[in-house]
Coordinates of C-alpha atoms in Angstrom, one line a residue:
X1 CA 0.0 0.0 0.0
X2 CA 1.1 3.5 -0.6
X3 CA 2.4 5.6 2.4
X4 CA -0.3 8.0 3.7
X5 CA 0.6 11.6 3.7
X6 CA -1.9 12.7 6.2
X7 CA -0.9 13.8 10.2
X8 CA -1.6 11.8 13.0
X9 CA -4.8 11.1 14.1
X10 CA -4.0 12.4 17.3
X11 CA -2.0 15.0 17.2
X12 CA 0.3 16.5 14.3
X13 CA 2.4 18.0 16.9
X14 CA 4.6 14.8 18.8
X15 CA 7.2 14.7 20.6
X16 CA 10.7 13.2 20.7
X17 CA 9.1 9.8 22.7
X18 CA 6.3 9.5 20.3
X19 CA 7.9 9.0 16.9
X20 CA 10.8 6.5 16.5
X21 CA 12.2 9.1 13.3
X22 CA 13.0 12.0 16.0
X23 CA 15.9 12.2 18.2
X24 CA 15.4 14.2 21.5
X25 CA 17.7 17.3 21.8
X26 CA 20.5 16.8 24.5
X27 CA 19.5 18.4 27.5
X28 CA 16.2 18.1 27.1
X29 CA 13.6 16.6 29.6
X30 CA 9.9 16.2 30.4
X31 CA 9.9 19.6 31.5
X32 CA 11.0 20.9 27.8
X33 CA 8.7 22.4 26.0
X34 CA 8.7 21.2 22.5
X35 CA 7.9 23.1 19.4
X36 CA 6.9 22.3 15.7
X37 CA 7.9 24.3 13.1
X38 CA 8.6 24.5 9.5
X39 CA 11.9 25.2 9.7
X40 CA 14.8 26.1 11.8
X41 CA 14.3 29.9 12.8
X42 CA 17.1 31.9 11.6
X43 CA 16.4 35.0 14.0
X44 CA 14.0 35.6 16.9
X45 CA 15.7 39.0 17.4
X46 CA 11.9 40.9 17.1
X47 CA 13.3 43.8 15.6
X48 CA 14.2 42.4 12.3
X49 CA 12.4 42.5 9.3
X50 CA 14.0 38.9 8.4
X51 CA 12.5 37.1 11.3
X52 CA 11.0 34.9 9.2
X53 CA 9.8 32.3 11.1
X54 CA 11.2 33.2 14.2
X55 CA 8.4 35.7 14.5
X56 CA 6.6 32.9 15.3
X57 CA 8.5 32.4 18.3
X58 CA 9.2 36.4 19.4
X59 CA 5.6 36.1 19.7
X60 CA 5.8 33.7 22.9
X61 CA 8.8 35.6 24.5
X62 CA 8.2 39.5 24.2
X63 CA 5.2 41.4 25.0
X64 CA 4.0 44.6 23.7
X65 CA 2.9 48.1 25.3
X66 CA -0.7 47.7 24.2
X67 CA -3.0 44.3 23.8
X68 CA -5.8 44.4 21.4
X69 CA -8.6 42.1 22.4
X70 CA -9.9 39.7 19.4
X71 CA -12.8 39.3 21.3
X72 CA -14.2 42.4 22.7
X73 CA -12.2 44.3 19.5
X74 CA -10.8 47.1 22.1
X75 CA -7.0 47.9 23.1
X76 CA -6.2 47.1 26.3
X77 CA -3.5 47.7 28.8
X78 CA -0.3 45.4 28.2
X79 CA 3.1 46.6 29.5
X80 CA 1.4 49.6 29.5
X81 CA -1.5 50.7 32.1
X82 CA -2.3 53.8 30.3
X83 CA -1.8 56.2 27.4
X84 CA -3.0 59.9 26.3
X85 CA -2.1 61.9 23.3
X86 CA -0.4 65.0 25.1
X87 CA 0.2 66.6 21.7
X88 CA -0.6 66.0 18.0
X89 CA 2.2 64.0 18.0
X90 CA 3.6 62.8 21.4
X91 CA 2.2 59.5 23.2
X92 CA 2.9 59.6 26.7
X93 CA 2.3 56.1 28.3
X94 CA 2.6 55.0 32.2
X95 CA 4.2 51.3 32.7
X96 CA 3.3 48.8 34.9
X97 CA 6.3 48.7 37.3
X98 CA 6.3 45.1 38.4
X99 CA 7.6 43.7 34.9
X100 CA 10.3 41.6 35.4
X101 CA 13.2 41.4 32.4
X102 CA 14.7 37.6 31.4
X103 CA 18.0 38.7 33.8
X104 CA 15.6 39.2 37.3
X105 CA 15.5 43.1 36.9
X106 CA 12.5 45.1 36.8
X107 CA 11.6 46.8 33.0
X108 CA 11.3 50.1 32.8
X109 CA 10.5 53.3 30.1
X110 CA 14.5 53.2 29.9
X111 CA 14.2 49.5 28.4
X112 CA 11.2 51.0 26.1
X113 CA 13.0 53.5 24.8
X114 CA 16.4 51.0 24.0
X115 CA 13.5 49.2 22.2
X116 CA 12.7 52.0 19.8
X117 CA 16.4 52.7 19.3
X118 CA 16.9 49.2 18.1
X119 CA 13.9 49.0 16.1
X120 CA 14.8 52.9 14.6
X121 CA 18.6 51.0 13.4
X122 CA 17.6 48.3 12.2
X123 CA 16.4 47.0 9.0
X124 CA 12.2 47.3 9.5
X125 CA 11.8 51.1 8.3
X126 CA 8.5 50.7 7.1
X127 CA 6.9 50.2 10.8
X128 CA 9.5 53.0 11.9
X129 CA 8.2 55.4 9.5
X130 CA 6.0 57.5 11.4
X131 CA 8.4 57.7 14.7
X132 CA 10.8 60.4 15.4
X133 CA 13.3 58.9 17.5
X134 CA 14.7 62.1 18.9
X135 CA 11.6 63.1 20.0
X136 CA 11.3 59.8 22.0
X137 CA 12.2 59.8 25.6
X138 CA 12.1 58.1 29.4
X139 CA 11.4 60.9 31.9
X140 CA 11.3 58.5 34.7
X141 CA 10.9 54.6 35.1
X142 CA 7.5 54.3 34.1
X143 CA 7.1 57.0 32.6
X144 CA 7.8 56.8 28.3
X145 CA 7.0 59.4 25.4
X146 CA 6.5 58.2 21.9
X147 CA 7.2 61.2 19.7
X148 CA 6.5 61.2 16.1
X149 CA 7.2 63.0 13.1
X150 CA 3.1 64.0 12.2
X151 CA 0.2 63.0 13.4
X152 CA -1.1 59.3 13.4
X153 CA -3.9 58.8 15.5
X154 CA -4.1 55.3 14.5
X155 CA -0.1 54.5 16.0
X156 CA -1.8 53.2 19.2
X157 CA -3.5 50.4 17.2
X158 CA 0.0 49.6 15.8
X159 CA 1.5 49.7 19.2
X160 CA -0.7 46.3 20.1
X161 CA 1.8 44.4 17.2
X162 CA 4.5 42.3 17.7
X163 CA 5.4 43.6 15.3
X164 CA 5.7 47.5 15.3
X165 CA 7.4 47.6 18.8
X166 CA 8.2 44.2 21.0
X167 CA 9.4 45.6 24.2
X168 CA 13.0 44.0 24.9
X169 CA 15.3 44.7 27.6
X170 CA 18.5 46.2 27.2
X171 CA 20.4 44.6 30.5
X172 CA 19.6 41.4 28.8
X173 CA 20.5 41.9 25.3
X174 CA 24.0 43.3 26.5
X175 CA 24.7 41.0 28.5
X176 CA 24.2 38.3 25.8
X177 CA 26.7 40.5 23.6
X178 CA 24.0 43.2 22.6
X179 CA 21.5 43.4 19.4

């Protein structure tokens, strides 16, 4: 008979124990979580344009300022617990200040900001356009100003995608020999 080309009936997702054609990863144990996809990610840096799949993964491990809920179809409070339009063209946003980084410190409008540096170099411009990085700034901890170069109402929407701006935190990314 020919060889079916159809996924499990269980589940098309198995693991390492469940299929004799996969070799578990060294290191790995129960507790690993274990992840299916179609290819090896090249980068899960969130800033880059080439993520490719790794977008996929940046999903799971950064969070943004703003969440937009499918369900109810309204923005809501993320990293962020509020926002308001002080100008025609500066965001000013208050942070939650209990967010704790990948290294065990606490994220603050300081790590926002490196996060719009990062995204500013790199190699996404189109998401970049509307932002004026100089204008940008962290007065205090949780405390962050978006400024951009005209007015976009709609920015806040875009702030809810992973995206526009993935919040990452600086201490970490230097300390793992920067972005």
């Amino acid at each position: 008979p020919a060889a079916s080309s159809s996924p499990p009936a269980d589940n098309a997702i198995t693991s390492a124990g469940e299929d004799e054609n996969l070799e578990p990863v060294s290191g790995t144990s129960e507790e690993t979580l274990k992840v299916c996809l179609e290819e090896e990610p090249a980068c899960v840096l969130p800033l880059n344009a080439n993520a490719g799949v790794g977008s996929y993964v940046s999903q799971c491990i950064y969070d943004t300022l703003i969440h937009y809920n499918s369900d109810t179809k309204e923005l809501e409070p993320m990293l962020a617990t509020e926002w308001e339009w002080v100008d025609d063209t500066h965001l000013k946003m208050t942070l939650r200040d209990d967010v704790v980084a990948y290294d065990g410190s606490i994220l603050t409008a300081s790590d926002v900001l490196y996060s719009v540096q990062q995204g500013l170099a790199g190699d996404a411009p189109t998401q970049w356009k509307y932002v004026d990085g100089n204008e940008c700034s962290a007065p205090d901890d949780t405390t962050f100003i978006l400024g951009l170069k005209e007015a976009h109402p709609t920015v806040v929407n875009l702030l809810a995608s992973i995206c526009m701006l993935p919040i990452i935190d600086e201490s970490s990314v230097e300390a793992n020999g920067g972005y």
